[in-house]
């Protein structure tokens, strides 16, 4: 939602609306949910924001971002819509307070929720694991550790072949 102002004419750089008309119009309020604008004053804004059309449009907008678990919870708490079950249509559409999902739809949604939950708990798929065995990895690790210097210093600080093991030949500092 934002304010809409008159756009300047490119050639003159001035507003194309007469200044007397523009002063009478005042600012215009544009509702992004409803894709419409109206004169901005307290009465009009309250009337619009509390209107059924705005509330429906706002609900539809936010429903696009709901996750499957929230949808499943809402649909399980609703009773089935009789008119939708009998005719396959409902005059209220997505604003109906009853559920338009069949038992099969609810089962599919619950499977989707379970799969999403499993994916969050274990994000790494087994097919993505590198090939090889644990024994191979342990063997490589043992070789690497056995070839490393026996000092307790990290490899980047250890000096091999120094006459005094307490003096680093690279940085000439006493360790």
PDB file of C-alpha atoms in Angstrom:
ATOM      1  CA  UNK A   1       0.000   0.000   0.000  1.00  0.00           C
ATOM      2  CA  UNK A   2       1.396   3.324  -0.928  1.00  0.00           C
ATOM      3  CA  UNK A   3       0.474   6.809  -1.980  1.00  0.00           C
ATOM      4  CA  UNK A   4      -0.056   7.484  -5.620  1.00  0.00           C
ATOM      5  CA  UNK A   5       0.862  10.868  -6.977  1.00  0.00           C
ATOM      6  CA  UNK A   6       0.365  12.323 -10.389  1.00  0.00           C
ATOM      7  CA  UNK A   7       3.116  11.441 -12.824  1.00  0.00           C
ATOM      8  CA  UNK A   8       5.013  14.274 -14.541  1.00  0.00           C
ATOM      9  CA  UNK A   9       4.714  14.775 -18.279  1.00  0.00           C
ATOM     10  CA  UNK A  10       8.141  13.945 -19.762  1.00  0.00           C
ATOM     11  CA  UNK A  11       8.381  16.970 -22.084  1.00  0.00           C
ATOM     12  CA  UNK A  12       7.524  19.722 -19.615  1.00  0.00           C
ATOM     13  CA  UNK A  13       8.346  17.993 -16.353  1.00  0.00           C
ATOM     14  CA  UNK A  14       5.121  19.341 -14.852  1.00  0.00           C
ATOM     15  CA  UNK A  15       2.038  17.608 -13.586  1.00  0.00           C
ATOM     16  CA  UNK A  16      -0.656  17.207 -16.243  1.00  0.00           C
ATOM     17  CA  UNK A  17      -3.451  17.627 -13.680  1.00  0.00           C
ATOM     18  CA  UNK A  18      -4.708  21.168 -13.111  1.00  0.00           C
ATOM     19  CA  UNK A  19      -3.357  22.492  -9.740  1.00  0.00           C
ATOM     20  CA  UNK A  20      -6.903  23.411  -8.598  1.00  0.00           C
ATOM     21  CA  UNK A  21      -8.135  19.892  -9.317  1.00  0.00           C
ATOM     22  CA  UNK A  22      -5.042  18.353  -7.738  1.00  0.00           C
ATOM     23  CA  UNK A  23      -5.565  20.356  -4.516  1.00  0.00           C
ATOM     24  CA  UNK A  24      -9.187  19.201  -4.366  1.00  0.00           C
ATOM     25  CA  UNK A  25      -8.158  15.574  -4.984  1.00  0.00           C
ATOM     26  CA  UNK A  26      -5.622  15.421  -2.198  1.00  0.00           C
ATOM     27  CA  UNK A  27      -3.440  12.364  -1.883  1.00  0.00           C
ATOM     28  CA  UNK A  28      -4.579   9.066  -3.306  1.00  0.00           C
ATOM     29  CA  UNK A  29      -4.158   5.836  -1.392  1.00  0.00           C
ATOM     30  CA  UNK A  30      -3.317   2.707  -3.403  1.00  0.00           C
ATOM     31  CA  UNK A  31      -4.060  -0.720  -1.939  1.00  0.00           C
ATOM     32  CA  UNK A  32      -1.691  -3.372  -3.272  1.00  0.00           C
ATOM     33  CA  UNK A  33      -3.948  -6.224  -2.153  1.00  0.00           C
ATOM     34  CA  UNK A  34      -6.991  -4.946  -4.039  1.00  0.00           C
ATOM     35  CA  UNK A  35      -5.086  -3.180  -6.841  1.00  0.00           C
ATOM     36  CA  UNK A  36      -7.179  -0.009  -6.565  1.00  0.00           C
ATOM     37  CA  UNK A  37      -6.778   3.533  -5.364  1.00  0.00           C
ATOM     38  CA  UNK A  38      -9.067   5.983  -3.626  1.00  0.00           C
ATOM     39  CA  UNK A  39      -8.921   9.425  -2.064  1.00  0.00           C
ATOM     40  CA  UNK A  40      -6.960   9.205   1.147  1.00  0.00           C
ATOM     41  CA  UNK A  41      -8.832  10.361   4.193  1.00  0.00           C
ATOM     42  CA  UNK A  42      -9.628   8.671   7.471  1.00  0.00           C
ATOM     43  CA  UNK A  43     -13.191   7.691   6.546  1.00  0.00           C
ATOM     44  CA  UNK A  44     -12.307   6.179   3.155  1.00  0.00           C
ATOM     45  CA  UNK A  45      -9.276   4.316   4.455  1.00  0.00           C
ATOM     46  CA  UNK A  46     -11.172   2.790   7.413  1.00  0.00           C
ATOM     47  CA  UNK A  47     -14.057   1.845   5.155  1.00  0.00           C
ATOM     48  CA  UNK A  48     -11.712   0.190   2.661  1.00  0.00           C
ATOM     49  CA  UNK A  49      -9.497  -1.629   5.186  1.00  0.00           C
ATOM     50  CA  UNK A  50     -12.523  -3.075   6.981  1.00  0.00           C
ATOM     51  CA  UNK A  51     -14.340  -3.940   3.755  1.00  0.00           C
ATOM     52  CA  UNK A  52     -15.052  -7.509   2.720  1.00  0.00           C
ATOM     53  CA  UNK A  53     -13.295  -7.178  -0.649  1.00  0.00           C
ATOM     54  CA  UNK A  54     -10.069  -5.966   1.002  1.00  0.00           C
ATOM     55  CA  UNK A  55     -10.152  -8.626   3.709  1.00  0.00           C
ATOM     56  CA  UNK A  56     -10.663 -11.376   1.108  1.00  0.00           C
ATOM     57  CA  UNK A  57      -7.851 -10.066  -1.092  1.00  0.00           C
ATOM     58  CA  UNK A  58      -5.513  -9.783   1.899  1.00  0.00           C
ATOM     59  CA  UNK A  59      -6.341 -13.329   3.043  1.00  0.00           C
ATOM     60  CA  UNK A  60      -5.717 -14.718  -0.450  1.00  0.00           C
ATOM     61  CA  UNK A  61      -2.348 -12.952  -0.567  1.00  0.00           C
ATOM     62  CA  UNK A  62      -1.142 -14.388   2.733  1.00  0.00           C
ATOM     63  CA  UNK A  63      -2.566 -17.846   2.005  1.00  0.00           C
ATOM     64  CA  UNK A  64      -0.137 -18.159  -0.911  1.00  0.00           C
ATOM     65  CA  UNK A  65       2.743 -18.311   1.591  1.00  0.00           C
ATOM     66  CA  UNK A  66       1.339 -20.835   4.075  1.00  0.00           C
ATOM     67  CA  UNK A  67       3.165 -24.105   4.513  1.00  0.00           C
ATOM     68  CA  UNK A  68       1.528 -27.484   4.100  1.00  0.00           C
ATOM     69  CA  UNK A  69       1.457 -28.196   7.857  1.00  0.00           C
ATOM     70  CA  UNK A  70      -0.598 -25.070   8.587  1.00  0.00           C
ATOM     71  CA  UNK A  71      -3.012 -25.830   5.754  1.00  0.00           C
ATOM     72  CA  UNK A  72      -3.420 -29.422   6.954  1.00  0.00           C
ATOM     73  CA  UNK A  73      -4.110 -28.310  10.527  1.00  0.00           C
ATOM     74  CA  UNK A  74      -6.772 -25.823   9.367  1.00  0.00           C
ATOM     75  CA  UNK A  75      -8.436 -28.287   7.010  1.00  0.00           C
ATOM     76  CA  UNK A  76      -8.550 -31.061   9.621  1.00  0.00           C
ATOM     77  CA  UNK A  77     -10.342 -28.751  12.063  1.00  0.00           C
ATOM     78  CA  UNK A  78     -13.033 -27.826   9.506  1.00  0.00           C
ATOM     79  CA  UNK A  79     -16.129 -29.839   8.737  1.00  0.00           C
ATOM     80  CA  UNK A  80     -16.662 -30.840   5.071  1.00  0.00           C
ATOM     81  CA  UNK A  81     -18.682 -28.447   2.906  1.00  0.00           C
ATOM     82  CA  UNK A  82     -21.934 -30.200   2.013  1.00  0.00           C
ATOM     83  CA  UNK A  83     -22.599 -28.146  -1.090  1.00  0.00           C
ATOM     84  CA  UNK A  84     -19.077 -28.773  -2.387  1.00  0.00           C
ATOM     85  CA  UNK A  85     -19.373 -32.509  -1.749  1.00  0.00           C
ATOM     86  CA  UNK A  86     -22.743 -32.723  -3.536  1.00  0.00           C
ATOM     87  CA  UNK A  87     -22.162 -30.445  -6.514  1.00  0.00           C
ATOM     88  CA  UNK A  88     -18.388 -29.969  -6.683  1.00  0.00           C
ATOM     89  CA  UNK A  89     -18.860 -26.202  -6.457  1.00  0.00           C
ATOM     90  CA  UNK A  90     -19.292 -23.720  -3.643  1.00  0.00           C
ATOM     91  CA  UNK A  91     -20.430 -20.107  -3.923  1.00  0.00           C
ATOM     92  CA  UNK A  92     -17.964 -19.051  -1.224  1.00  0.00           C
ATOM     93  CA  UNK A  93     -14.895 -20.538  -2.910  1.00  0.00           C
ATOM     94  CA  UNK A  94     -11.696 -20.159  -0.889  1.00  0.00           C
ATOM     95  CA  UNK A  95     -13.563 -18.029   1.672  1.00  0.00           C
ATOM     96  CA  UNK A  96     -15.823 -20.896   2.701  1.00  0.00           C
ATOM     97  CA  UNK A  97     -15.559 -21.746   6.375  1.00  0.00           C
ATOM     98  CA  UNK A  98     -15.958 -25.446   5.595  1.00  0.00           C
ATOM     99  CA  UNK A  99     -13.375 -27.742   4.048  1.00  0.00           C
ATOM    100  CA  UNK A 100     -13.352 -28.436   0.314  1.00  0.00           C
ATOM    101  CA  UNK A 101     -10.775 -31.224   0.627  1.00  0.00           C
ATOM    102  CA  UNK A 102     -11.681 -34.871   0.219  1.00  0.00           C
ATOM    103  CA  UNK A 103     -10.246 -37.615   2.417  1.00  0.00           C
ATOM    104  CA  UNK A 104      -7.779 -38.460  -0.347  1.00  0.00           C
ATOM    105  CA  UNK A 105      -6.647 -34.799  -0.554  1.00  0.00           C
ATOM    106  CA  UNK A 106      -6.111 -34.746   3.209  1.00  0.00           C
ATOM    107  CA  UNK A 107      -4.086 -37.979   3.047  1.00  0.00           C
ATOM    108  CA  UNK A 108      -1.895 -36.593   0.242  1.00  0.00           C
ATOM    109  CA  UNK A 109      -1.372 -33.386   2.206  1.00  0.00           C
ATOM    110  CA  UNK A 110      -0.419 -35.300   5.339  1.00  0.00           C
ATOM    111  CA  UNK A 111       2.113 -37.341   3.322  1.00  0.00           C
ATOM    112  CA  UNK A 112       3.573 -34.094   1.974  1.00  0.00           C
ATOM    113  CA  UNK A 113       3.829 -32.679   5.508  1.00  0.00           C
ATOM    114  CA  UNK A 114       5.580 -35.838   6.693  1.00  0.00           C
ATOM    115  CA  UNK A 115       8.044 -35.703   3.785  1.00  0.00           C
ATOM    116  CA  UNK A 116       8.806 -32.034   4.512  1.00  0.00           C
ATOM    117  CA  UNK A 117       9.364 -32.859   8.186  1.00  0.00           C
ATOM    118  CA  UNK A 118      11.747 -35.691   7.279  1.00  0.00           C
ATOM    119  CA  UNK A 119      13.616 -33.436   4.858  1.00  0.00           C
ATOM    120  CA  UNK A 120      14.138 -30.854   7.621  1.00  0.00           C
ATOM    121  CA  UNK A 121      15.349 -33.487  10.077  1.00  0.00           C
ATOM    122  CA  UNK A 122      17.666 -35.234   7.639  1.00  0.00           C
ATOM    123  CA  UNK A 123      18.523 -32.792   4.847  1.00  0.00           C
ATOM    124  CA  UNK A 124      21.300 -34.950   3.353  1.00  0.00           C
ATOM    125  CA  UNK A 125      19.978 -37.533   0.942  1.00  0.00           C
ATOM    126  CA  UNK A 126      21.658 -40.939   0.974  1.00  0.00           C
ATOM    127  CA  UNK A 127      22.266 -40.736  -2.777  1.00  0.00           C
ATOM    128  CA  UNK A 128      24.344 -37.579  -2.235  1.00  0.00           C
ATOM    129  CA  UNK A 129      26.857 -39.321   0.044  1.00  0.00           C
ATOM    130  CA  UNK A 130      30.291 -39.867  -1.501  1.00  0.00           C
ATOM    131  CA  UNK A 131      31.069 -43.395  -2.519  1.00  0.00           C
ATOM    132  CA  UNK A 132      33.463 -45.335  -0.349  1.00  0.00           C
ATOM    133  CA  UNK A 133      33.496 -47.247   2.843  1.00  0.00           C
ATOM    134  CA  UNK A 134      34.152 -46.227   6.396  1.00  0.00           C
ATOM    135  CA  UNK A 135      37.094 -48.605   6.571  1.00  0.00           C
ATOM    136  CA  UNK A 136      38.763 -46.815   3.626  1.00  0.00           C
ATOM    137  CA  UNK A 137      38.368 -43.457   5.319  1.00  0.00           C
ATOM    138  CA  UNK A 138      39.744 -44.778   8.633  1.00  0.00           C
ATOM    139  CA  UNK A 139      42.718 -46.303   6.846  1.00  0.00           C
ATOM    140  CA  UNK A 140      43.576 -43.009   5.098  1.00  0.00           C
ATOM    141  CA  UNK A 141      43.228 -41.155   8.385  1.00  0.00           C
ATOM    142  CA  UNK A 142      45.568 -43.568  10.172  1.00  0.00           C
ATOM    143  CA  UNK A 143      48.208 -43.150   7.429  1.00  0.00           C
ATOM    144  CA  UNK A 144      47.942 -39.368   7.601  1.00  0.00           C
ATOM    145  CA  UNK A 145      48.282 -39.333  11.372  1.00  0.00           C
ATOM    146  CA  UNK A 146      51.224 -41.725  11.347  1.00  0.00           C
ATOM    147  CA  UNK A 147      53.131 -39.615   8.814  1.00  0.00           C
ATOM    148  CA  UNK A 148      52.518 -36.381  10.759  1.00  0.00           C
ATOM    149  CA  UNK A 149      55.230 -35.118  13.158  1.00  0.00           C
ATOM    150  CA  UNK A 150      54.939 -36.444  16.664  1.00  0.00           C
ATOM    151  CA  UNK A 151      55.003 -33.000  18.286  1.00  0.00           C
ATOM    152  CA  UNK A 152      51.843 -31.611  19.704  1.00  0.00           C
ATOM    153  CA  UNK A 153      52.121 -28.493  17.561  1.00  0.00           C
ATOM    154  CA  UNK A 154      49.771 -28.025  14.651  1.00  0.00           C
ATOM    155  CA  UNK A 155      51.281 -28.997  11.272  1.00  0.00           C
ATOM    156  CA  UNK A 156      51.740 -25.381  10.163  1.00  0.00           C
ATOM    157  CA  UNK A 157      53.914 -24.651  13.247  1.00  0.00           C
ATOM    158  CA  UNK A 158      55.990 -27.821  13.298  1.00  0.00           C
ATOM    159  CA  UNK A 159      59.597 -27.629  12.067  1.00  0.00           C
ATOM    160  CA  UNK A 160      61.177 -30.720  10.589  1.00  0.00           C
ATOM    161  CA  UNK A 161      64.947 -31.104  10.528  1.00  0.00           C
ATOM    162  CA  UNK A 162      65.680 -28.163  12.832  1.00  0.00           C
ATOM    163  CA  UNK A 163      68.758 -28.665  15.024  1.00  0.00           C
ATOM    164  CA  UNK A 164      66.950 -27.183  18.005  1.00  0.00           C
ATOM    165  CA  UNK A 165      63.360 -28.457  18.057  1.00  0.00           C
ATOM    166  CA  UNK A 166      62.355 -25.422  20.081  1.00  0.00           C
ATOM    167  CA  UNK A 167      63.426 -22.934  17.351  1.00  0.00           C
ATOM    168  CA  UNK A 168      61.444 -22.683  14.151  1.00  0.00           C
ATOM    169  CA  UNK A 169      63.704 -22.393  11.120  1.00  0.00           C
ATOM    170  CA  UNK A 170      60.956 -20.702   9.029  1.00  0.00           C
ATOM    171  CA  UNK A 171      60.113 -17.857  11.341  1.00  0.00           C
ATOM    172  CA  UNK A 172      63.237 -17.969  13.580  1.00  0.00           C
ATOM    173  CA  UNK A 173      61.118 -17.691  16.672  1.00  0.00           C
ATOM    174  CA  UNK A 174      61.572 -19.644  19.849  1.00  0.00           C
ATOM    175  CA  UNK A 175      58.633 -21.967  20.344  1.00  0.00           C
TER     176      UNK A 175
END
